[in-house]
mmCIF file of C-alpha atoms and ligand atoms in Angstrom:
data_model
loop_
_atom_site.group_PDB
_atom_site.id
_atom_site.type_symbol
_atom_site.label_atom_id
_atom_site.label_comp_id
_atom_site.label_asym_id
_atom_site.label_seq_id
_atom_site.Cartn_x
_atom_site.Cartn_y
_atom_site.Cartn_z
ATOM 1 C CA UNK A 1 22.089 8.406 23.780
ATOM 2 C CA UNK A 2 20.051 11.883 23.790
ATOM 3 C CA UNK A 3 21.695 14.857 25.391
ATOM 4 C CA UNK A 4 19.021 14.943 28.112
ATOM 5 C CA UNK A 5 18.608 11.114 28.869
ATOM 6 C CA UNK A 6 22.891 10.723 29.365
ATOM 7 C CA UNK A 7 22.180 13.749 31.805
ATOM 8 C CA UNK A 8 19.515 12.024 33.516
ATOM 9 C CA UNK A 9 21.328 9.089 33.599
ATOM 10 C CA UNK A 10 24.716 10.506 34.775
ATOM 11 C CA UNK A 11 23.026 12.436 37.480
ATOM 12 C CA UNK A 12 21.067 9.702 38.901
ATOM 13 C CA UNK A 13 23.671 7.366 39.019
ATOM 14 C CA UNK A 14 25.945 10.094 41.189
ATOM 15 C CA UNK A 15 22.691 10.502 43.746
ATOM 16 C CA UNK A 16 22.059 6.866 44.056
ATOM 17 C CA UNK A 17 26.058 5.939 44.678
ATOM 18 C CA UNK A 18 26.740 8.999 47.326
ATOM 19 C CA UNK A 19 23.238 8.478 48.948
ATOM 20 C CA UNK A 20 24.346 4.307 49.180
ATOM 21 C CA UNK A 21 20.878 3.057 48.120
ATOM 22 C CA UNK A 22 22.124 0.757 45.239
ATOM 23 C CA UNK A 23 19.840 -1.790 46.668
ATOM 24 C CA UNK A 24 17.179 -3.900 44.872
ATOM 25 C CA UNK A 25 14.397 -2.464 47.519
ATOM 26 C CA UNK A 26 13.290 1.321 47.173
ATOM 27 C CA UNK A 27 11.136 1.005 50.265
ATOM 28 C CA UNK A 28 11.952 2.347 53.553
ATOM 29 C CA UNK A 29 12.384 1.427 56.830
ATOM 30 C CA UNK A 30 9.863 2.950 59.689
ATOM 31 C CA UNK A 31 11.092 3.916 63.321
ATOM 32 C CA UNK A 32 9.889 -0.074 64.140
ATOM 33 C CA UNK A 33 11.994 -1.519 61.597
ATOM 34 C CA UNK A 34 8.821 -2.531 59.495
ATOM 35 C CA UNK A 35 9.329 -1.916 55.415
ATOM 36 C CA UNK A 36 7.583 1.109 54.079
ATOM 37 C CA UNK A 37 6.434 0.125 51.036
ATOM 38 C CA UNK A 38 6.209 3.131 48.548
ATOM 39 C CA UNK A 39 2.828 3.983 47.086
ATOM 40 C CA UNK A 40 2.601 4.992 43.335
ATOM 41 C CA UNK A 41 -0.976 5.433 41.635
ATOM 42 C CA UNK A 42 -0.839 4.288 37.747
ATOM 43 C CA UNK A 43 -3.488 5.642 35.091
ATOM 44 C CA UNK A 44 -2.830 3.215 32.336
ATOM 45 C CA UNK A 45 -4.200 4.347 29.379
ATOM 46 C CA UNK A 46 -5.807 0.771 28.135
ATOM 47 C CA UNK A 47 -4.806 -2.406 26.789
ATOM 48 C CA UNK A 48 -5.625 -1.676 23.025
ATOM 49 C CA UNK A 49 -2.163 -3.092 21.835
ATOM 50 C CA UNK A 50 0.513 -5.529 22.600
ATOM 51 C CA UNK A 51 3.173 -2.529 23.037
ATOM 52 C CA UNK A 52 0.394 -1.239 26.022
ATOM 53 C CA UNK A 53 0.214 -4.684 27.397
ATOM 54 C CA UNK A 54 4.136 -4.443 27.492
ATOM 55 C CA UNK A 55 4.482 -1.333 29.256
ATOM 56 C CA UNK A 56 1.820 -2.540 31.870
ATOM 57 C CA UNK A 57 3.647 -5.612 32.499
ATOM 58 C CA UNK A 58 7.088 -3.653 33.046
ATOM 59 C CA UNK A 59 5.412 -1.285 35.118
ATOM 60 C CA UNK A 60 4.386 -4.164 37.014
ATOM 61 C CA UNK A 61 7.189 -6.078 37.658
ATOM 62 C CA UNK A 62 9.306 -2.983 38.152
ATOM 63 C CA UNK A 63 7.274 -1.511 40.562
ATOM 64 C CA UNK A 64 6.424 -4.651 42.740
ATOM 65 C CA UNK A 65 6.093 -5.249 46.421
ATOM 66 C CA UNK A 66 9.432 -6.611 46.824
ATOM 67 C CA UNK A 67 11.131 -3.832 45.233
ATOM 68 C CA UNK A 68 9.561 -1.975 47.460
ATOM 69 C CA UNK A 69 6.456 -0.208 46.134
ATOM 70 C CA UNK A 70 2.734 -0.484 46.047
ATOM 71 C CA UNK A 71 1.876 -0.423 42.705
ATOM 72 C CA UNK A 72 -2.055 0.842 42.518
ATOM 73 C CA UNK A 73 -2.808 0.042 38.701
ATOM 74 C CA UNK A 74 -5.935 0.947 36.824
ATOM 75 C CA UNK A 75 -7.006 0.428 33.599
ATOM 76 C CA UNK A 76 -9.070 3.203 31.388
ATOM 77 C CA UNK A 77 -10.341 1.284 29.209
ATOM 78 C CA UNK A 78 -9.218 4.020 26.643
ATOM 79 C CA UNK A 79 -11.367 6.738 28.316
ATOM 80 C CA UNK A 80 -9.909 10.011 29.765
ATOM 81 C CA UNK A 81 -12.875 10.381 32.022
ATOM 82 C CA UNK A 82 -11.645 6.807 33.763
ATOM 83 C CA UNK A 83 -8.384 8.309 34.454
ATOM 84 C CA UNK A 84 -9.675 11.696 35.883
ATOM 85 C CA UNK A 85 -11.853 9.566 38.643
ATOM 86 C CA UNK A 86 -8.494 7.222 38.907
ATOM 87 C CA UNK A 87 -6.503 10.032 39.963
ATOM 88 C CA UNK A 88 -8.690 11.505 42.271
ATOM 89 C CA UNK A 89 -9.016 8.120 43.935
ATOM 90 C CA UNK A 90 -4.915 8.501 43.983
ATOM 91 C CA UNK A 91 -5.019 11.758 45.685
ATOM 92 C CA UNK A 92 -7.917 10.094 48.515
ATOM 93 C CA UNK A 93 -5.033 7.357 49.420
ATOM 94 C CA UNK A 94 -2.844 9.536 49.360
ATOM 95 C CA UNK A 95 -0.465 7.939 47.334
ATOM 96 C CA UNK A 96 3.438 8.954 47.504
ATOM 97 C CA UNK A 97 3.500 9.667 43.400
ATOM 98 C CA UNK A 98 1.030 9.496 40.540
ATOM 99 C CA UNK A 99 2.265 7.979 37.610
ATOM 100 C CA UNK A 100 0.028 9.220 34.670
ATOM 101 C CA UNK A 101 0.374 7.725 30.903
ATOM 102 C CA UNK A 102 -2.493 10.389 29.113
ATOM 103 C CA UNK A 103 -4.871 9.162 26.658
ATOM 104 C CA UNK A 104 -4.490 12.743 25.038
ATOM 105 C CA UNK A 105 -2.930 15.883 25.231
ATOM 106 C CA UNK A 106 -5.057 18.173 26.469
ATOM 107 C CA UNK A 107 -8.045 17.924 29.359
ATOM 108 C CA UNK A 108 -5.562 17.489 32.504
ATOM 109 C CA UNK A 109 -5.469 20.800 33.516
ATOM 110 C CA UNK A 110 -7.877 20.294 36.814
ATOM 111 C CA UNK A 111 -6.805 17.095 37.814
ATOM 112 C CA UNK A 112 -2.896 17.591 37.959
ATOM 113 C CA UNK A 113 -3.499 20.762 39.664
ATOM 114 C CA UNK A 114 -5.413 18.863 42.239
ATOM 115 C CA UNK A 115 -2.653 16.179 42.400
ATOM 116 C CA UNK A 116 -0.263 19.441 43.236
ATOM 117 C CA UNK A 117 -2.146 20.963 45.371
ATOM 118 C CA UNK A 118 -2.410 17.593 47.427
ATOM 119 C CA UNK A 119 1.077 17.604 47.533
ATOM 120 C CA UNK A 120 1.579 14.596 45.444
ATOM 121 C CA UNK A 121 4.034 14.536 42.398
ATOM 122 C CA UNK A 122 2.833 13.521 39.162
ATOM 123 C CA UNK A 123 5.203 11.472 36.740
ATOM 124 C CA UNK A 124 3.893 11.480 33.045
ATOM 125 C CA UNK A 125 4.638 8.367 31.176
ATOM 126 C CA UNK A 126 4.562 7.804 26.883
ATOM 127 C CA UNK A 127 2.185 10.232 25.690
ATOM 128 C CA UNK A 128 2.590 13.730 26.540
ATOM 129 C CA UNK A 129 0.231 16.587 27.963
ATOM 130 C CA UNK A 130 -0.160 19.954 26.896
ATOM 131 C CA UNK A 131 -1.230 21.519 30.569
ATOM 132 C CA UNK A 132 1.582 23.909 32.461
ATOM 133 C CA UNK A 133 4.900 22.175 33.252
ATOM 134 C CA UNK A 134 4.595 23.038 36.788
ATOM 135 C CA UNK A 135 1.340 20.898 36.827
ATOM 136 C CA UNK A 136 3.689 18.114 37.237
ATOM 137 C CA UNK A 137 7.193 16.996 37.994
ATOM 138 C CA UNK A 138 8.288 15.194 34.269
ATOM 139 C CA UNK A 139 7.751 13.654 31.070
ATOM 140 C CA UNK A 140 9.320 10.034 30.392
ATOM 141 C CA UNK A 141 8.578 8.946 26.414
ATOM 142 C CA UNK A 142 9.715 8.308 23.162
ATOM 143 C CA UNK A 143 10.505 10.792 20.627
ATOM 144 C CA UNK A 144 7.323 10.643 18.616
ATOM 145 C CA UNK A 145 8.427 13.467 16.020
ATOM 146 C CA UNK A 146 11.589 11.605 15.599
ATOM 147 C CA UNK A 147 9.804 8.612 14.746
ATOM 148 C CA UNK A 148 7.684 10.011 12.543
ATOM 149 C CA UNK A 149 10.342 11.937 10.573
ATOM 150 C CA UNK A 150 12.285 8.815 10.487
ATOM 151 C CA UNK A 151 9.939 6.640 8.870
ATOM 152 C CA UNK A 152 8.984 9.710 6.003
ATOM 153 C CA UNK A 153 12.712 9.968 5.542
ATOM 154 C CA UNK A 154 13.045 6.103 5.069
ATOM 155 C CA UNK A 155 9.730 5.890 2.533
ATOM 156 C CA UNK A 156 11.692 8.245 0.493
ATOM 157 C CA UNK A 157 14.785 6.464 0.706
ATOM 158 C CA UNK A 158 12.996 3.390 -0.457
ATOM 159 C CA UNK A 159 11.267 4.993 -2.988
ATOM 160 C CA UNK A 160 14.370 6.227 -4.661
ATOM 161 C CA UNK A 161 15.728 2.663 -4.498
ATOM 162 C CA UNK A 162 12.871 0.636 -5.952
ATOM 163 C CA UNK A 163 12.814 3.626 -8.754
ATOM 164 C CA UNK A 164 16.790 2.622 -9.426
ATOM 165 C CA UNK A 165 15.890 -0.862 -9.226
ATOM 166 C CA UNK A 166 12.919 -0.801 -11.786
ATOM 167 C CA UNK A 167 14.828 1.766 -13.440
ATOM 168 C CA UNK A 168 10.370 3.170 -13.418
ATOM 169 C CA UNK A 169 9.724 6.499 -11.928
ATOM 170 C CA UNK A 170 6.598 6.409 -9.611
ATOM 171 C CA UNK A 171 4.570 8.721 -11.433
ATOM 172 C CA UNK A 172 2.182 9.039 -8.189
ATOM 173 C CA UNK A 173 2.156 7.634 -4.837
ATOM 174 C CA UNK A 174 -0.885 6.818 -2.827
ATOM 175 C CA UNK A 175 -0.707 7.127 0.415
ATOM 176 C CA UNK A 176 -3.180 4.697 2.704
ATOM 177 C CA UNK A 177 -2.795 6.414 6.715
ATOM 178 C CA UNK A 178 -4.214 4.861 9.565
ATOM 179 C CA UNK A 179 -4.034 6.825 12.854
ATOM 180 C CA UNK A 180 -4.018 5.907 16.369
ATOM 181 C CA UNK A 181 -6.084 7.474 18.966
ATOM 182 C CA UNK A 182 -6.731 11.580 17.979
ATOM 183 C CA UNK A 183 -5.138 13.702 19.713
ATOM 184 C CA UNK A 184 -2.702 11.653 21.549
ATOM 185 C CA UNK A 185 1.228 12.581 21.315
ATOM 186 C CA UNK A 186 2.051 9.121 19.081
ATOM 187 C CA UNK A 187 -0.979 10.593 16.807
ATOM 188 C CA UNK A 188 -0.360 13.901 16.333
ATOM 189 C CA UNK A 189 3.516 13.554 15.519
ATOM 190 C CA UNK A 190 3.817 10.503 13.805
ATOM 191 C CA UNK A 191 0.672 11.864 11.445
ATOM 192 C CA UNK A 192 2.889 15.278 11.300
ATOM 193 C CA UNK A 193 5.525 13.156 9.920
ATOM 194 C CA UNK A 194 4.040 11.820 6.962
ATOM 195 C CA UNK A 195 2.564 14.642 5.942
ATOM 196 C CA UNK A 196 5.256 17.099 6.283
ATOM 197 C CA UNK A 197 6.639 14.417 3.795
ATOM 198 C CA UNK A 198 3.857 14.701 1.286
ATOM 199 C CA UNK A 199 4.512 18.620 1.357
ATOM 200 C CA UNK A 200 7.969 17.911 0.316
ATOM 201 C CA UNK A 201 7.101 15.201 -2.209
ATOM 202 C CA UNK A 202 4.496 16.350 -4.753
ATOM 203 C CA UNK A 203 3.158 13.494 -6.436
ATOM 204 C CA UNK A 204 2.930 12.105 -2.972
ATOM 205 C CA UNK A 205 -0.893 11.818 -1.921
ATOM 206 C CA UNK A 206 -2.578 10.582 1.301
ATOM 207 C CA UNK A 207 -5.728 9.116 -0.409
ATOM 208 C CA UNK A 208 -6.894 7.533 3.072
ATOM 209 C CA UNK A 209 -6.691 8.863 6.529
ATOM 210 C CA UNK A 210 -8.834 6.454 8.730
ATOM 211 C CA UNK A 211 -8.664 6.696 13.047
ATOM 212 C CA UNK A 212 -7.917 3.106 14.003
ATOM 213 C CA UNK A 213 -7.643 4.155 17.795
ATOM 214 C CA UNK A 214 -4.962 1.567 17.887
ATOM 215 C CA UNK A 215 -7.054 -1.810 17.615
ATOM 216 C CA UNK A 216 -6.236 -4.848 15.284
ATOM 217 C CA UNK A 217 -10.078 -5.280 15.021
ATOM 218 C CA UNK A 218 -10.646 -1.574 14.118
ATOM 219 C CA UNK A 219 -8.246 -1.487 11.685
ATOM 220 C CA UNK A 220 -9.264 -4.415 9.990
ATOM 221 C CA UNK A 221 -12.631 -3.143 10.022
ATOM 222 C CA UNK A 222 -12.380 0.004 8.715
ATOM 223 C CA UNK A 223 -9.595 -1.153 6.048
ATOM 224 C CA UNK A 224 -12.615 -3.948 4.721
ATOM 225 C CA UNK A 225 -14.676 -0.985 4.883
ATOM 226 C CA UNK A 226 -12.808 1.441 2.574
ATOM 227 C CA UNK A 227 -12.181 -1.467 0.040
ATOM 228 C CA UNK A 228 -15.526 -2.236 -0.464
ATOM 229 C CA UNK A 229 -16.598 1.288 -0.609
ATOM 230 C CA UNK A 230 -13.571 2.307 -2.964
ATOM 231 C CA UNK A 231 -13.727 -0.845 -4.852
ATOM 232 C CA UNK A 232 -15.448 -1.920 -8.899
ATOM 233 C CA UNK A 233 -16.250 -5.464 -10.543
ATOM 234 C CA UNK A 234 -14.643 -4.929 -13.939
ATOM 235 C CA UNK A 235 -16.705 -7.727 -15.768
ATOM 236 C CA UNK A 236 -14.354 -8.813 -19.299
ATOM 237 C CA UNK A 237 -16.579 -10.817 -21.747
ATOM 238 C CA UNK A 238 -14.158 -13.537 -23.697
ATOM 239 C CA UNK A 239 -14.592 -14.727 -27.423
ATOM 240 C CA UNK A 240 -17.008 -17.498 -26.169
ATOM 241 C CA UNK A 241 -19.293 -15.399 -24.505
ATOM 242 C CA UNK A 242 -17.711 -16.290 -20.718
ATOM 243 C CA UNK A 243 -17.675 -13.401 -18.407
ATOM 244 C CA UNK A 244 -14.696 -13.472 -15.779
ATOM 245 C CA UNK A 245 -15.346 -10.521 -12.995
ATOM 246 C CA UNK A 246 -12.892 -9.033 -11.141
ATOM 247 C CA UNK A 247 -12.932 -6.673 -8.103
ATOM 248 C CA UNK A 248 -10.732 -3.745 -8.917
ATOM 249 C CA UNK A 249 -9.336 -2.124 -5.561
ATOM 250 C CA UNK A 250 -8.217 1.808 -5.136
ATOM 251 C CA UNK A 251 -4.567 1.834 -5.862
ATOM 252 C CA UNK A 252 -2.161 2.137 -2.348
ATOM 253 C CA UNK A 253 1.317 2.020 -2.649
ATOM 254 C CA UNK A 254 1.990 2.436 1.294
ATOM 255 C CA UNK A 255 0.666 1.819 4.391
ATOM 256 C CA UNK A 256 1.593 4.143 6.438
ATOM 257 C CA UNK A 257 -0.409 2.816 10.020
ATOM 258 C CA UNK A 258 0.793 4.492 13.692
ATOM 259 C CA UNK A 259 1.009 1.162 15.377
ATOM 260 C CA UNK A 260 1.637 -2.535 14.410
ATOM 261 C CA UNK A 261 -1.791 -4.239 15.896
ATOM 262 C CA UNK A 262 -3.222 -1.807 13.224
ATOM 263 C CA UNK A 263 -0.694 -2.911 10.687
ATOM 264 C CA UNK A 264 -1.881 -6.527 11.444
ATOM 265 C CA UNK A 265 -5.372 -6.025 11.396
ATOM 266 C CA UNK A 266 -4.410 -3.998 7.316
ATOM 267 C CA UNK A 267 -2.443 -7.305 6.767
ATOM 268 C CA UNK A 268 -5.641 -9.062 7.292
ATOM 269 C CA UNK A 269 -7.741 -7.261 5.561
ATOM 270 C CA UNK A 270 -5.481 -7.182 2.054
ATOM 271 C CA UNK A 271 -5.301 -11.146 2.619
ATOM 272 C CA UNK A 272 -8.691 -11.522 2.309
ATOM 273 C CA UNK A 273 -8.868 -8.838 -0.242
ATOM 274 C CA UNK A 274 -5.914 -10.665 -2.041
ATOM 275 C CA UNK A 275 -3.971 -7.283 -2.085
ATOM 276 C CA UNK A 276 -0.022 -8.244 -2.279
ATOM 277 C CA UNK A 277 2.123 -6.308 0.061
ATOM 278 C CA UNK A 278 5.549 -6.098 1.195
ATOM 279 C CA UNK A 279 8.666 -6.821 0.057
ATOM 280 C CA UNK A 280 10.160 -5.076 -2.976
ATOM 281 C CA UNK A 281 7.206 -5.335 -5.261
ATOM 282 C CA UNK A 282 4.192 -5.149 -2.747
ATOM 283 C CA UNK A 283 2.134 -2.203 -1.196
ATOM 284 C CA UNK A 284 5.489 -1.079 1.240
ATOM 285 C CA UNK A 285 3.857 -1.628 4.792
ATOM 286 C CA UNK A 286 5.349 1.205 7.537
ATOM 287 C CA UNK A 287 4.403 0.250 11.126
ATOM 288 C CA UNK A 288 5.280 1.562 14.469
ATOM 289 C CA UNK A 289 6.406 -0.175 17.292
ATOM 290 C CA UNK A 290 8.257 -2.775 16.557
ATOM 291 C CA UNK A 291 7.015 -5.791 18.909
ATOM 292 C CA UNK A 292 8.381 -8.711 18.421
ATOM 293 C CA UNK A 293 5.139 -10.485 15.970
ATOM 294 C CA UNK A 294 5.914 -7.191 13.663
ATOM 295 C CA UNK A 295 9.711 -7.896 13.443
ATOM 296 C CA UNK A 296 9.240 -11.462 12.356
ATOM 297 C CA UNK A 297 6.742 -9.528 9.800
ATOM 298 C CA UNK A 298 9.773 -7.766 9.134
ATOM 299 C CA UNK A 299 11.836 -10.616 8.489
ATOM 300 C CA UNK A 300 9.606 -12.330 6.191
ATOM 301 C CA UNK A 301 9.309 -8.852 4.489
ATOM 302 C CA UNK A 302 5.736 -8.784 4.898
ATOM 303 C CA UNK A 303 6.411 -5.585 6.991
ATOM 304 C CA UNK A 304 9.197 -3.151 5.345
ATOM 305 C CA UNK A 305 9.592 -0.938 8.016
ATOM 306 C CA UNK A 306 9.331 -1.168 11.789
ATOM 307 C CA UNK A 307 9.778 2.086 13.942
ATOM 308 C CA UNK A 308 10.862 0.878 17.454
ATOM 309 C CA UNK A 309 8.848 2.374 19.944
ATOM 310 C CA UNK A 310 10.119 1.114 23.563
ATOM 311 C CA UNK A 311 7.343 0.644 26.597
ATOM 312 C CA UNK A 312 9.991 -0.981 29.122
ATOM 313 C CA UNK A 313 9.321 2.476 31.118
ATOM 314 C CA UNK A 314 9.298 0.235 34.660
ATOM 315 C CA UNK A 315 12.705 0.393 35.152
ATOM 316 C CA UNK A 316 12.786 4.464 33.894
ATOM 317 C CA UNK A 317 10.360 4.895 36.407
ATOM 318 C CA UNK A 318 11.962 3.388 39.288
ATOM 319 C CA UNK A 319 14.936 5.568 38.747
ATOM 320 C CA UNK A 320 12.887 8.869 38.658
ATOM 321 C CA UNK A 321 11.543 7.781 41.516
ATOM 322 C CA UNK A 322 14.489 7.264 43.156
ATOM 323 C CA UNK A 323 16.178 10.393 42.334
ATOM 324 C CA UNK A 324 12.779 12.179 43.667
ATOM 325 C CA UNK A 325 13.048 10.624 46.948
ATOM 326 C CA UNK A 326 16.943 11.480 47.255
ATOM 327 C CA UNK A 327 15.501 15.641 46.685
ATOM 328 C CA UNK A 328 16.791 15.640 43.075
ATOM 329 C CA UNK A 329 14.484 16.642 40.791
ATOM 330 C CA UNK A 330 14.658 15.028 37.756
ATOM 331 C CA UNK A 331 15.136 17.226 33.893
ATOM 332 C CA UNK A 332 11.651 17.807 32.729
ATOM 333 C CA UNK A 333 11.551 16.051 29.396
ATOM 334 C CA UNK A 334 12.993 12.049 29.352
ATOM 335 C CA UNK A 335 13.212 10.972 25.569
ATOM 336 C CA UNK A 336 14.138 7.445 25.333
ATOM 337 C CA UNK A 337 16.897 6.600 22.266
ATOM 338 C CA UNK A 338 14.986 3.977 19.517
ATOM 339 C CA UNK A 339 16.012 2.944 16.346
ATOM 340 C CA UNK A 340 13.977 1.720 12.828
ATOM 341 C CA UNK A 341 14.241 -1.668 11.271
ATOM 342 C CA UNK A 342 14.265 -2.622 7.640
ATOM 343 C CA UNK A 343 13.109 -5.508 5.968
ATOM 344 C CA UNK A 344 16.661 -5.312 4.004
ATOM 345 C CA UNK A 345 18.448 -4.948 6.764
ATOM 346 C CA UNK A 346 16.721 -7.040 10.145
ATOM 347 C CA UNK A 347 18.154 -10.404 11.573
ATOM 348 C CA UNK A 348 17.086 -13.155 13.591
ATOM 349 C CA UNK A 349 19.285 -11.886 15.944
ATOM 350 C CA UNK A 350 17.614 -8.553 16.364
ATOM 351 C CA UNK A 351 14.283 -10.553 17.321
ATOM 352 C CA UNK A 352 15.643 -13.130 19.604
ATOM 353 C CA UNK A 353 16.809 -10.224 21.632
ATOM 354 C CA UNK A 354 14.115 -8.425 22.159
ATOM 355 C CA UNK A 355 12.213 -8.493 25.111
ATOM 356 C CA UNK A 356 8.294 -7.790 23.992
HETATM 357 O O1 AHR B 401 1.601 5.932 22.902
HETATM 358 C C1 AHR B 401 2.271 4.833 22.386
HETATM 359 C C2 AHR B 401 1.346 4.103 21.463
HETATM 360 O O2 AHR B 401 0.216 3.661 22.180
HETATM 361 C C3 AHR B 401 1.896 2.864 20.807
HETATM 362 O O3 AHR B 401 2.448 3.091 19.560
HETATM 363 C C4 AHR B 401 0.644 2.085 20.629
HETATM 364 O O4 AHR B 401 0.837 0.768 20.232
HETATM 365 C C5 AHR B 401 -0.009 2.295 21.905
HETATM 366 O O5 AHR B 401 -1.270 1.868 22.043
#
């Protein structure tokens, strides 16, 4: 556990035991007895992958009517301008807390200091925002620098091990990169990561570096797209006059793609291209995430490395929430502990416990 998430936990569990509201229901109780269910306002970013559709669906059952909120959820579509007119619908009901997950850093200046000046706490969720800390009350995420050093440090790792293997040193490496949405937190830092790598590695090159925005089917499509753009037909003439043509594809020796639906929809695209990949020989596949369909990828070494990025944020929510109500504010910056997996090294086991 992170130094600040044990302190967030530790302190919220000493509010919630002295203030005796270990209970399953957050609501509260009016002078008539009735339940007062607690309003919460939640700009979802989209749907574009199955790790979104995760975190919606534990934001969803966390926050439900018998636990005692009223969850208010709307869906951007992938469009900041959806979430600025979702949060000032959130600050006309006068919702009890805003939760916001950004598309992108930067553009929430007006809006969160409309939410403050309405009185109404804002909780940012995943992605982070680059406006005044003030502006709102915290951040709740993963550690998306951490995840992207992690993976560089692994790719060398596994470089040096296939070169001790083959006993071959890789006189270049090629470097296809396919990014998620510009200018969002899991962009910037797991991009930063790879190519504070390639500054460190010189015969390291990113050859590629297409925007995928997170989609299987724009990944797919742009990854058809640069093959047949960067591809020949090398046309070999045999002693009987029989010409056999071949379709010569740039070299890649990793995929280096910020989410697994775009790792699937590259998967797709080099089956059709008949591009091998994976395991110890193959292109060596990096994906982040780590939903379930990517670790049985994993297993079957068609992925070699998965970077765990956890959306169960319901629950992480809740307790913020919680704490909040009880007058404690919570520390400003929640990082959430994740690990990596490895085609050497994943089990069954690993997937049958995981819970998206
Ligand atoms: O911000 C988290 C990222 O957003 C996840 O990696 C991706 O799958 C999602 O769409």
């Amino acid at each position: 556990m992170t130094k600040t998430i044990r302190r967030f936990f530790a302190l919220m569990t000493a509010v919630l035991i002295s203030a005796s509201v270990l209970t399953a229901c957050a609501g509260e109780e009016t002078e008539d007895g009735e339940k007062k269910l607690i309003t919460v306002g939640f700009s979802q970013v989209g749907s574009e992958s199955s790790w979104r559709v995760a975190n919606s669906e534990s934001m969803k059952s966390a926050l439900s009517e018998d636990k005692g909120f009223e969850l208010i959820f709307d869906d951007a579509k992938q469009k900041q301008e959806n979430q600025y007119k979702s949060i000032r619908i959130f600050i006309q009901q006068q919702v009890d807390y805003i939760v916001l997950a950004p598309i992108t850093e930067s553009g929430w200046d007006d809006v969160l200091k409309e939410a403050k000046d309405a009185g109404i706490p804002v909780i940012i969720v995943d992605r982070q925002v680059d406006s005044d800390p003030e502006l709102y009350a915290c951040w709740l995420g993963s550690d998306f620098t951490s995840e992207g050093e992690k993976a560089a440090r692994w790719l060398e790792g596994e470089i040096a091990e296939r070169e001790k293997e083959s006993g071959v040193k890789h006189d270049k490496v090629n470097i296809f990169h396919l990014m998620g949405t510009k200018g969002a937190t899991a962009q910037l830092k797991r991009t930063e990561g790879i190519e504070e790598a390639v500054k460190r590695n010189p015969n390291w090159e990113i050859t590629a570096s297409l925007e995928g925005d997170y989609t299987e089917a724009q990944a797919y499509e742009i990854t058809m797209d640069y093959l047949k753009k960067n591809s020949f037909v090398s046309a070999v003439t045999d002693e009987n006059g029989n010409v056999t043509e071949t379709v010569v594809y740039p070299r890649i020796d990793v995929v280096y793609c910020e989410n697994d639906n775009m790792t699937f929809g590259v998967m797709r695209a080099f089956d059709e291209a008949g591009i091998g990949y994976g395991g110890k020989d193959g292109v060596i596949m990096i994906s982040f995430d780590a939903v379930s369909s990517a670790l049985e990828a994993c297993l079957e070494g068609r992925i070699n490395l998965c970077v765990e990025c956890n959306p169960l944020h319901g629950p992480r929510i809740v307790s913020i929430i919680d704490l909040m109500r009880h007058g404690v504010m919570p520390e400003k910056m929640n990082y959430v502990d994740e690990m990596c997996f490895s085609y050497r090294t994943v089990t069954e086991d690993m997937i049958s416990s995981r819970a998206y």
